[in-house]
XYZ file of C-alpha atoms in Angstrom:
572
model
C 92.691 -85.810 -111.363
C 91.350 -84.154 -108.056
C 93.140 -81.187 -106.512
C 92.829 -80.199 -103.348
C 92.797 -76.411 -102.759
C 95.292 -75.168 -99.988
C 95.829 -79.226 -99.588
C 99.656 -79.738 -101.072
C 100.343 -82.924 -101.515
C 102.985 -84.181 -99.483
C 105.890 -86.080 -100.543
C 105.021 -89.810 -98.839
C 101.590 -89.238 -100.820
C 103.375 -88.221 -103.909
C 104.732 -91.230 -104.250
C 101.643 -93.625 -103.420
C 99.035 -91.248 -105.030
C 100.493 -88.943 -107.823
C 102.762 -91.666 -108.768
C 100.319 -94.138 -108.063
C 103.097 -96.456 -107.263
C 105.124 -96.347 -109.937
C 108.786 -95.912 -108.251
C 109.999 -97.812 -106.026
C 113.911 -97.195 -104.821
C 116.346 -99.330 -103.605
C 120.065 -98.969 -102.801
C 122.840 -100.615 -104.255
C 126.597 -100.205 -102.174
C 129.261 -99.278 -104.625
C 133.141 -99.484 -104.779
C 135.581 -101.634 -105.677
C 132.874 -103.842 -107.123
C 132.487 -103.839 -110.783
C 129.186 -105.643 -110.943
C 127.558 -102.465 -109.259
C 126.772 -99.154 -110.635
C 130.299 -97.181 -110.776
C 131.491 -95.506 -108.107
C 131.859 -91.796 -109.422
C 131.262 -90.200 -113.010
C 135.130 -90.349 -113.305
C 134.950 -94.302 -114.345
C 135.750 -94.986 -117.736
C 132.982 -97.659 -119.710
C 130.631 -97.745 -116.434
C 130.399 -93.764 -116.854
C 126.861 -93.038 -115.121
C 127.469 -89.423 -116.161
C 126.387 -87.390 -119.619
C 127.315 -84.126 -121.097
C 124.046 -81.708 -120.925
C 123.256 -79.590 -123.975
C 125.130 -75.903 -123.845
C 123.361 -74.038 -121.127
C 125.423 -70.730 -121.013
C 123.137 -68.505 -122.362
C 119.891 -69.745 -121.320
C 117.915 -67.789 -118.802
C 117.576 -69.477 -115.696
C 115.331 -70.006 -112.759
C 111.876 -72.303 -111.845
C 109.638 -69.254 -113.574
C 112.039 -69.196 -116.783
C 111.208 -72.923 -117.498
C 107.438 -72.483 -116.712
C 107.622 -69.570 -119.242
C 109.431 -71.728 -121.522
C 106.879 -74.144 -121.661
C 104.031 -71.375 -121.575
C 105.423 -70.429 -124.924
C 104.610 -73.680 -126.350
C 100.949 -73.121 -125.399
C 101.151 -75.146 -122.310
C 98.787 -75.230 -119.453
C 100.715 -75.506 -115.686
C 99.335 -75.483 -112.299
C 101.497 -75.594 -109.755
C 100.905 -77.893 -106.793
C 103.229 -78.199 -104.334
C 106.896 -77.268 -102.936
C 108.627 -80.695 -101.672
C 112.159 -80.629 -99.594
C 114.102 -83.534 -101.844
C 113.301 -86.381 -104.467
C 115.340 -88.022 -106.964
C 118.127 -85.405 -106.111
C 118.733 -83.868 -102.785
C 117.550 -80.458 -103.429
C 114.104 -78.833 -103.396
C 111.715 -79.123 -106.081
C 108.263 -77.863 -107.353
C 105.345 -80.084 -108.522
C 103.419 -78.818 -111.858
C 100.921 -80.254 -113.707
C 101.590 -79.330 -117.235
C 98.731 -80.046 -119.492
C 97.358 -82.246 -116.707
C 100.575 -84.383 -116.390
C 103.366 -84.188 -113.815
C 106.609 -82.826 -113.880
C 109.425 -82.293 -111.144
C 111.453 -78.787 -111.372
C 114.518 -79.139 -109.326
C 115.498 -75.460 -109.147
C 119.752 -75.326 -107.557
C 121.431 -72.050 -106.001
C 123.520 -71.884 -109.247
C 123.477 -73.039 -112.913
C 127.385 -75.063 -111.954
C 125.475 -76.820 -108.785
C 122.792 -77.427 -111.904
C 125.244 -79.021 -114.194
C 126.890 -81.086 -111.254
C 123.566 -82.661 -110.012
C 122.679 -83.398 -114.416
C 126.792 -85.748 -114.042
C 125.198 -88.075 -111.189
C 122.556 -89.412 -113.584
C 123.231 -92.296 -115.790
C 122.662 -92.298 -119.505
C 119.273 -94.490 -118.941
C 118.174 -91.895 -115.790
C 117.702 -94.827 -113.899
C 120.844 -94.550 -111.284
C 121.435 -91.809 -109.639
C 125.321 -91.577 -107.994
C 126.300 -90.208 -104.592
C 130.157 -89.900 -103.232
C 130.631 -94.066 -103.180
C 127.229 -95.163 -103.689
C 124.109 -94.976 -105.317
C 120.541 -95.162 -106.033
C 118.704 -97.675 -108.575
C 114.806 -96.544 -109.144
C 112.392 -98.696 -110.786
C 109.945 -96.334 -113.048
C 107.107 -97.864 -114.701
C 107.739 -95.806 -117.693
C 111.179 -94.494 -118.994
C 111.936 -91.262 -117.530
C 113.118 -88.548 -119.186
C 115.849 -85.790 -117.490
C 116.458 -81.508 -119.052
C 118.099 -78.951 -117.973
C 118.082 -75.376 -118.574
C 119.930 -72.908 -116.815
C 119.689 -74.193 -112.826
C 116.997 -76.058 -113.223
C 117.032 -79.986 -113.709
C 113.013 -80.852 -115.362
C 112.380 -84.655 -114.492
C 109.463 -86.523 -116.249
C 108.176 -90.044 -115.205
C 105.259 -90.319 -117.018
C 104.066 -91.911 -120.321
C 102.378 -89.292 -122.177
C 104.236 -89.142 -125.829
C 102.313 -85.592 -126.568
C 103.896 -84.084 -123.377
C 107.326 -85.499 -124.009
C 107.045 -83.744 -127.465
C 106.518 -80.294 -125.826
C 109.367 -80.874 -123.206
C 111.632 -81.434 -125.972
C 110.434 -78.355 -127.614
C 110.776 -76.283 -124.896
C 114.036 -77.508 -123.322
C 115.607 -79.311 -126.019
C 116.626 -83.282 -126.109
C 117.003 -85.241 -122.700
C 120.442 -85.067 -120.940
C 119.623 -88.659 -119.553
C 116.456 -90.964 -119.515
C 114.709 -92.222 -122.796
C 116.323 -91.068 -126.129
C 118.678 -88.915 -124.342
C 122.276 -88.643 -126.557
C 125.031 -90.529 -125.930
C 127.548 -88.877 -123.975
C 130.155 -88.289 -125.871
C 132.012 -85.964 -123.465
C 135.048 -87.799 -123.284
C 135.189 -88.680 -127.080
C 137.600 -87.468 -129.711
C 136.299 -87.105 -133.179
C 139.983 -87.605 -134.219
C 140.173 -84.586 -136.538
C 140.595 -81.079 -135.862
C 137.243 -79.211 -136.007
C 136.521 -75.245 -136.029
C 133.574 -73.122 -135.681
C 131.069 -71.822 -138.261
C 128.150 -69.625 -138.604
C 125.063 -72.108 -138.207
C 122.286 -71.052 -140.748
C 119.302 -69.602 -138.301
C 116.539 -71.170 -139.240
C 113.887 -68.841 -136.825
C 114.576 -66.230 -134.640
C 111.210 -65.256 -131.530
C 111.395 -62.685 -128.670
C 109.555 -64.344 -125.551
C 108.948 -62.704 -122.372
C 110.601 -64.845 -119.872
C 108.934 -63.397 -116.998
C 107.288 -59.269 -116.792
C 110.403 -57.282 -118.462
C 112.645 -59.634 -119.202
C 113.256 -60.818 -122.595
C 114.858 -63.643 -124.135
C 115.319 -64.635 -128.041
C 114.409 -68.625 -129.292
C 116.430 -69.446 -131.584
C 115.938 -72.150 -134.155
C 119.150 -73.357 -136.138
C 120.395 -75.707 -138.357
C 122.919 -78.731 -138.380
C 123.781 -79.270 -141.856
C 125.533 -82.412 -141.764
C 125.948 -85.449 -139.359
C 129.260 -83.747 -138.502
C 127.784 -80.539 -137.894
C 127.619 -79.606 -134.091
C 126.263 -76.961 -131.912
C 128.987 -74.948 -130.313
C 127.444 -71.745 -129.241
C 124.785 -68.738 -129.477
C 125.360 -65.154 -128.110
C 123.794 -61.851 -128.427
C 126.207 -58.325 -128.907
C 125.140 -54.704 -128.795
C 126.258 -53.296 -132.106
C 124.460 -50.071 -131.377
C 122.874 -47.567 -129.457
C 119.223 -49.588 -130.289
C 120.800 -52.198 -131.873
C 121.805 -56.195 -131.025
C 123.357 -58.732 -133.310
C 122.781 -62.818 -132.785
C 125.504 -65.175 -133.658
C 125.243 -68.894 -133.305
C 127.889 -71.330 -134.146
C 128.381 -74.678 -135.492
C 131.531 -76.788 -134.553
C 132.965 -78.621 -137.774
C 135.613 -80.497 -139.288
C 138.370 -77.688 -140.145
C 138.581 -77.331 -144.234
C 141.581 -79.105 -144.719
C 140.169 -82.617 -143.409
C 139.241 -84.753 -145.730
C 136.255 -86.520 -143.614
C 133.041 -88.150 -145.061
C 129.580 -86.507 -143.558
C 126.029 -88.111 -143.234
C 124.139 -85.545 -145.451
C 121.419 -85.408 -142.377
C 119.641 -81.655 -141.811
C 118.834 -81.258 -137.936
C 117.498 -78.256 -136.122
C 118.563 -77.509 -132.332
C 116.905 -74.942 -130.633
C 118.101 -72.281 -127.958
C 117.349 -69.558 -125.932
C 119.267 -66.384 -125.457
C 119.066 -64.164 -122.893
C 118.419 -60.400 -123.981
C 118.275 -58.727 -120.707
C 115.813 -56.130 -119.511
C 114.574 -52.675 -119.184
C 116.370 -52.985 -114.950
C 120.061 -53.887 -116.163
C 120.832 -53.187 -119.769
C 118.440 -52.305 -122.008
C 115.793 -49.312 -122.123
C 112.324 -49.210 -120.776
C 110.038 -47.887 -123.843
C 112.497 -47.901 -126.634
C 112.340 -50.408 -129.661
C 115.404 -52.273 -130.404
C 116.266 -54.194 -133.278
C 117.965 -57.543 -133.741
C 120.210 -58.513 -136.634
C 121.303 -61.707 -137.917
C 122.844 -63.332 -140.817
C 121.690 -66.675 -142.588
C 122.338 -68.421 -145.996
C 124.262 -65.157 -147.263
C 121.032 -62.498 -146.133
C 120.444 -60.220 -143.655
C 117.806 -60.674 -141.406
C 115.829 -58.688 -138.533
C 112.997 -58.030 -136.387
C 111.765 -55.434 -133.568
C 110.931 -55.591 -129.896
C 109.893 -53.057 -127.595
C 111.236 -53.378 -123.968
C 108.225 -52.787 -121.531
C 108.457 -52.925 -117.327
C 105.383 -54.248 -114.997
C 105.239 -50.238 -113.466
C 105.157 -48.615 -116.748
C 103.337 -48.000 -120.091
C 104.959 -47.473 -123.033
C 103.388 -45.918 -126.177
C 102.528 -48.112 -129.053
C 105.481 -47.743 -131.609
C 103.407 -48.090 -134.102
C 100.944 -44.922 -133.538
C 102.504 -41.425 -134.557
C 101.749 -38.668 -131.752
C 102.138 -34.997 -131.875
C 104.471 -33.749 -129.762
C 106.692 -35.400 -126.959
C 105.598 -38.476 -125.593
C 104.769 -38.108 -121.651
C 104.533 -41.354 -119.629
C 101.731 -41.403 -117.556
C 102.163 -42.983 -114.141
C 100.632 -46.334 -113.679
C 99.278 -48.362 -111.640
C 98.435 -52.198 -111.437
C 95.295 -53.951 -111.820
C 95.875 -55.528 -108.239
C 96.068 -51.821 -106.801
C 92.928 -50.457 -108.415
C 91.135 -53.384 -107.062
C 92.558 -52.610 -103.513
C 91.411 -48.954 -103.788
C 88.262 -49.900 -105.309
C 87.842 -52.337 -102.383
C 88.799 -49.882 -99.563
C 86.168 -47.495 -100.994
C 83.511 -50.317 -100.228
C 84.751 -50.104 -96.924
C 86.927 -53.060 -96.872
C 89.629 -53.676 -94.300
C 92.988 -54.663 -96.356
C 95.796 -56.589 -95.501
C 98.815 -57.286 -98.725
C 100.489 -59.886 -97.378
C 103.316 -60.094 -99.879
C 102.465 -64.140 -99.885
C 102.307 -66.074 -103.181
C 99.374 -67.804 -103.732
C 98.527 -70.797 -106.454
C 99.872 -71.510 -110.143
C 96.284 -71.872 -111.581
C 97.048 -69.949 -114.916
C 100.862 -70.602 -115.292
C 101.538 -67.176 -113.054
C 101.795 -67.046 -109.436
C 98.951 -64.980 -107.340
C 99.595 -62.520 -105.026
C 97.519 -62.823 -101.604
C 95.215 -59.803 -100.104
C 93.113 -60.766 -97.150
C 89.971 -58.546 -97.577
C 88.274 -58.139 -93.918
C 90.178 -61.317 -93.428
C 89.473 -63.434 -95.849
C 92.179 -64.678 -98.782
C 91.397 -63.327 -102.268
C 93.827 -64.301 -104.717
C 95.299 -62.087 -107.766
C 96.667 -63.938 -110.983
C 98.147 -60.827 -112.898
C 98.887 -61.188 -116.645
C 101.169 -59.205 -119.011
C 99.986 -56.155 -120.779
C 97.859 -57.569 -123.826
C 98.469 -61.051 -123.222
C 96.581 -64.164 -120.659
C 93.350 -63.061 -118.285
C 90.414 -63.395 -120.922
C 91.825 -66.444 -122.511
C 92.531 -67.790 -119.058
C 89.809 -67.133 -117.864
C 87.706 -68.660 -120.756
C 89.233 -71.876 -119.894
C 87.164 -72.117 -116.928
C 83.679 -73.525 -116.852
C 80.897 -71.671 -115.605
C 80.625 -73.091 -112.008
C 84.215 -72.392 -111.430
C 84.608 -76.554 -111.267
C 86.689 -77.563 -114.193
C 89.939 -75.587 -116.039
C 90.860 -76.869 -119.549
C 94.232 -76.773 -120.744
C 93.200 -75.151 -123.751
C 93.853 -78.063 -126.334
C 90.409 -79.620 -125.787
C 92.313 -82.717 -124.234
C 93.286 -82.029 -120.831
C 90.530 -80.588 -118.085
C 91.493 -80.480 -114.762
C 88.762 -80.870 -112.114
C 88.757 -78.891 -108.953
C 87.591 -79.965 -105.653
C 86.920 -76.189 -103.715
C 86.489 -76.357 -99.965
C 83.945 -73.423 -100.729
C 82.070 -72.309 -103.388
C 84.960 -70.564 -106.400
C 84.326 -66.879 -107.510
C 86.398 -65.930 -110.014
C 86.728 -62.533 -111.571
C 88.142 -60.357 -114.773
C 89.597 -57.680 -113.200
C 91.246 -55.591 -116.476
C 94.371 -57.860 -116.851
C 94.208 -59.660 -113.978
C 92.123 -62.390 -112.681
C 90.805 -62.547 -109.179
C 89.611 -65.534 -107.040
C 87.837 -65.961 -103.850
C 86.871 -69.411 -102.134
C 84.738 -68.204 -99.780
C 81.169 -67.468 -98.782
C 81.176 -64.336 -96.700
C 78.350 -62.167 -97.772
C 80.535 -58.185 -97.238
C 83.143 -59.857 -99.565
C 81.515 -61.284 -102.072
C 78.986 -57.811 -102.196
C 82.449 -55.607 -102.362
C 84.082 -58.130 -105.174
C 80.902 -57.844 -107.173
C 80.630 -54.330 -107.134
C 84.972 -53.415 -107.732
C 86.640 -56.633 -108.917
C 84.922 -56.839 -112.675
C 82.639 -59.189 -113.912
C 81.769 -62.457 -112.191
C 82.654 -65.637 -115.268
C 82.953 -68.191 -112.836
C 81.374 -69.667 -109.607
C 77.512 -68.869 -108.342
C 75.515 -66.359 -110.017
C 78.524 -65.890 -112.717
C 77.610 -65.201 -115.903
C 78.990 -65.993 -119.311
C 82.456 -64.520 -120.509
C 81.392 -62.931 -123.680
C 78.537 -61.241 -122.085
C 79.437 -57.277 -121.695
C 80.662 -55.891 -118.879
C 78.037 -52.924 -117.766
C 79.861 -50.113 -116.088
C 77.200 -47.886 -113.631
C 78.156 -45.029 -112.732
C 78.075 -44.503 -108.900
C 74.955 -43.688 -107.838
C 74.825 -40.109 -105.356
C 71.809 -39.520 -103.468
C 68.268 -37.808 -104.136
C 66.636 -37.037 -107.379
C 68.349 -33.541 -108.959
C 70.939 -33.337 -106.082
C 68.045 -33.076 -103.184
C 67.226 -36.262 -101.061
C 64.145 -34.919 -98.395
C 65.739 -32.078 -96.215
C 68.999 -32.978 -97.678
C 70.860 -31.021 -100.304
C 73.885 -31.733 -102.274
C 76.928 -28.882 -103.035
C 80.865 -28.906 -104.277
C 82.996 -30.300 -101.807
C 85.851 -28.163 -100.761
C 88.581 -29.580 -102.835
C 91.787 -30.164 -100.725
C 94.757 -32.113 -102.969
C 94.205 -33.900 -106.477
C 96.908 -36.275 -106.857
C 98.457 -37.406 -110.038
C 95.966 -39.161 -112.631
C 97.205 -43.177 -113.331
C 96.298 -46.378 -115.472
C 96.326 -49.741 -114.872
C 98.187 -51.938 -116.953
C 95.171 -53.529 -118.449
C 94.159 -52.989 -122.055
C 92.161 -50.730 -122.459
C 93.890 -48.971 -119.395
C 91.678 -47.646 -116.669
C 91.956 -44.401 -115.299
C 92.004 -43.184 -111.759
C 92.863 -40.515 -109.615
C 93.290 -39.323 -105.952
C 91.559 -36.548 -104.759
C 90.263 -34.918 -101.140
C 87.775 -33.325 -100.391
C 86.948 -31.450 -97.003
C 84.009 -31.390 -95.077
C 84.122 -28.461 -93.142
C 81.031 -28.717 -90.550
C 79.666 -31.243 -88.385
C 76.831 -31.388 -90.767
C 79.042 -32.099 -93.984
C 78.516 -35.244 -95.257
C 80.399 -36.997 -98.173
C 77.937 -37.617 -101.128
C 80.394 -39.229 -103.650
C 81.771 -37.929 -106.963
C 81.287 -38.415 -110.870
C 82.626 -37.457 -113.881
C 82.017 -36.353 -116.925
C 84.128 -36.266 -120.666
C 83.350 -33.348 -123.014
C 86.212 -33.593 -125.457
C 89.892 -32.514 -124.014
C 88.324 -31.961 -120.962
C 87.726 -34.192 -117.920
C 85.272 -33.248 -115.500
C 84.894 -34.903 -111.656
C 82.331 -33.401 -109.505
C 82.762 -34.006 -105.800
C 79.647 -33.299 -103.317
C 78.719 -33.024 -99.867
C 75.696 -33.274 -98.519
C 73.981 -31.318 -95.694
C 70.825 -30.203 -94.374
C 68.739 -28.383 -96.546
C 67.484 -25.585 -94.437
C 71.239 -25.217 -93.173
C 70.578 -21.257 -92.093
C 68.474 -22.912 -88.475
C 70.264 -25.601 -88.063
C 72.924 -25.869 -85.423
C 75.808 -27.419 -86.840
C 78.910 -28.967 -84.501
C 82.313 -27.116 -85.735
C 84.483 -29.980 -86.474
C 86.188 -30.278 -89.310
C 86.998 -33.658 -91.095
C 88.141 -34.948 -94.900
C 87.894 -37.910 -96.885
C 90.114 -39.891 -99.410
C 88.583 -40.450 -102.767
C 89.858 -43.079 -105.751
C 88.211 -41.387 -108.341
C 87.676 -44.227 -111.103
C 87.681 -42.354 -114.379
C 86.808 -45.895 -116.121
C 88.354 -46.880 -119.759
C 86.866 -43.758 -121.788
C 89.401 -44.151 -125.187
C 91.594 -41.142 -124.242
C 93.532 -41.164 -127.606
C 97.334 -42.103 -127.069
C 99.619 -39.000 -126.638
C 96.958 -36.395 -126.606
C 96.519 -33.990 -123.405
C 93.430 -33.914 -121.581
C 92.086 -31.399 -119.260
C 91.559 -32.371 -115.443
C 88.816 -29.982 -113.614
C 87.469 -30.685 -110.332
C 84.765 -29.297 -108.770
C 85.135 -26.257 -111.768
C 88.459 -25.680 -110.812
C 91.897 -26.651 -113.013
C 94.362 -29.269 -111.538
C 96.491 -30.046 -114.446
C 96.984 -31.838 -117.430
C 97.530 -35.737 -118.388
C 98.223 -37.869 -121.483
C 96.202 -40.371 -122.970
C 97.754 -43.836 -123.458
């Protein structure tokens, strides 16, 4: 496979390219006649319609169901954003693991459901008011659903129709989907029952919000899944219940002695509705007669939470932070960049969208991760030349056609591409945005990343007739980390430059123990006492990097600049 970058493919060549042919659609006029498809999902024996697996509690949305599937180690790129398909209703096309699947993502999770009740059992009809559509797929396709999204799969890749199933559960229609059964009486009354839990995983549907997958068990061929829910039982505490719908005790009906396993996902919530940012909260559950538990911490993209797990003295202070994308920005602007956030999205490359900056005009592209989790393995999927990405399982490589030369960065947490060849950008990426693994002149991922220190002028703070001395220190803002681990540390601070002469000369820093120490010069003539200086008067902006020193995690360190106190801040 070839992808084009900034070429989507468009929905006439999805069909005779991506497809390669393999649909073709017809229409068949329906009504009164009963040799056609049926008219509506209300007919009885015709029924074109099937009942989709419990949905209720699953978290919804396109970026949900990549994350689903990014749980199960998958690799998705996404391609394109087409206007209608197989339903009539946007969808996106991914690669996942180098195959592709349609996301049809609906305004609601009931607009969702209704869309799932127009496909036939064998997903090859879909209905419409009094008529509908027969398509011809060269291999069986294969229809899910979780929350409002409707996952469609044409292909015939048995290995990726494996990890759908894990991720979203069996097919509501298409190959081996179950029968429907929606309008079927078992003929016996049935209640609910705890189902024995089988596994129980937090997952990070998306930056702060958290979901639980739950595995469970069907003890019988009688045994069916009614429900799974999550309660707060306590300040910090949440309880998970699934049920099981069975025969009620007093029938007298004869069960297949069949295990099966069903899996779900339940929505926790996150640190901006109902739960809290930093604390640890514990889930409970009961299975075969035992108590059971585990422990999440709920975390938010703007802040950093201590680790739970490291004792500090004293209270815990939350030191503002700042992203990786940011740093790079301010890092950028003090190369004397011109920047432009657009607030576009950008590509799918890694499973998570970019964000857009146009650097002195030219697109740059930021793929931010999760704290702890994503850019170094990402980015160790790429080859060397920037040319190929893997998916990871040694069996999938996708190869990438650039319309200029890939440079790809590791930024802290966050990777950072430019497909370019303008020399001021590529100088100003090479000196802020991390080391170069990918693309020309890259080197290696395991190789080090060397840190200088910024260089000031002159040998011993003298440069010819020029010497160096303190800047006149004018604010210091607050000191703040990226989200990368280890966390970087940075700092605003101004300086004045009081004469005509004044020139900035840069800063650096220096760590002796609790105490931080950033020098800020200026530079001006040497023999200062003849020379006649203009009086004007100007300042400059400084993003003082104080680079990822190990400040230990809830100790206070010492800011001084220029020899002067400005405050305290806490490790993380």
């Amino acid at each position: 496979m070839v992808t084009k970058l900034l070429k989507p493919i468009g929905r006439r060549a999805l069909l005779a390219a991506a497809i390669g042919g393999a649909m073709s659609i017809s229409a068949i006029a329906c009504g009164t006649d009963n040799g056609g498809a049926p008219a509506s999902g209300d007919d009885k024996g015709g029924d074109a319609t099937s009942t989709p697996p419990p949905i209720s509690s699953i978290q919804s949305g396109y970026d949900a169901a990549r994350m689903s599937l990014e749980s199960k180690n998958a690799v998705l790129v996404r391609v394109s954003d087409e206007r209608s398909g197989i339903f009539d209703n946007p969808f996106t096309i991914t690669m996942v693991n180098g195959e592709q699947v349609d996301f049809y993502e609906f305004p609601s999770v009931a607009e969702a459901e209704a869309a799932s009740r127009t496909v036939s059992p064998d997903g090859m009809i879909i209905t419409s008011g009094d008529s509908a559509v027969a398509i011809d797929f060269l291999f069986k396709p294969h229809y899910f659903i979780q929350g409002n999204v409707i996952v469609v799969y044409t292909g015939g890749n048995d290995a990726t129709v494996q990890l759908l199933r894990s991720a979203f559960g069996k097919e509501f229609a298409g190959d081996n989907a179950p029968a429907d059964t929606s309008n079927d009486d078992p003929g016996y009354p049935t209640v609910t029952t705890p189902a024995p839990i089988e596994s129980v995983k937090v997952i990070e549907d998306y930056p702060g919000h958290f979901s639980l997958l739950v595995t469970s068990g069907l003890p019988s061929g009688c045994a069916s899944f009614d429900s799974a829910s999550i309660k707060q039982t306590g300040e910090l505490e949440l309880t998970l219940e699934v049920l099981n719908r069975v025969p009620a005790p007093d029938q007298m009906i004869a069960c297949t002695e069949i295990y099966g396993y069903i899996d779900n996902t339940v929505k926790l919530g996150s640190g901006e509705d109902n739960l809290d940012v930093c604390e640890v909260y514990t889930v409970r559950w009961e299975s075969y007669g035992k108590q059971d538990s585990l422990k999440f911490q709920v975390t938010a993209p703007n802040v950093r939470c201590a680790n739970p797990d490291e004792p500090v003295d004293g209270p815990v202070v939350i030191t503002p932070i700042i992203s990786d994308m940011q740093a790079l920005i301010f890092a950028l602007e003090n190369k004397g960049m011109k920047i432009d956030q657009t607030g576009e999205k950008g590509s799918d490359l890694f499973g998570t969208t970019s964000q857009i900056v146009m650097v002195n005009g030219e697109r740059v592209e930021v793929f931010s991760f999760a704290p702890g989790s994503g850019a170094l393995e990402a980015a160790s999927l790429v080859s060397l030349d920037g040319s190929t990405i893997s998916s990871g399982s040694g069996g999938v490589i996708t190869i990438y056609e650039w319309i200029a030369p890939p440079n790809f960065y590791l930024a802290g947490n966050s990777i950072v591409l430019y497909v370019g060849t303008d020399g001021d950008v590529l100088d100003a990426l090479d000196a802020a945005a991390g080391q170069k693994f990918a693309g020309p002149g890259a080197e290696p991922i395991d190789l080090p990343v060397v840190e200088e220190p910024m260089p000031l002028p002159g040998p011993d703070g003298v440069d010819g007739d020029v010497a160096l001395v303190p800047a006149p220190v004018v604010s210091v803002g607050e000191v703040a980390a990226t989200k990368s681990l280890p966390p970087k540390y940075f700092v605003q601070v101004r300086t004045a430059q009081p004469m005509g002469c004044d020139k900035d000369a840069g800063w650096e820093v220096e760590v002796d123990g609790m105490n931080v120490n950033i020098t800020v010069l200026n530079s001006q003539p040497a023999n200062l006492a003849v020379v006649l200086c203009p009086a004007i008067y100007g300042e400059t902006e400084h993003t003082v990097d104080l680079g990822t020193f190990p400040f230990k995690p809830g100790v206070t360190y010492n800011l001084f600049v220029n020899g002067e106190a400005h405050g305290t801040f806490v490790g993380l």
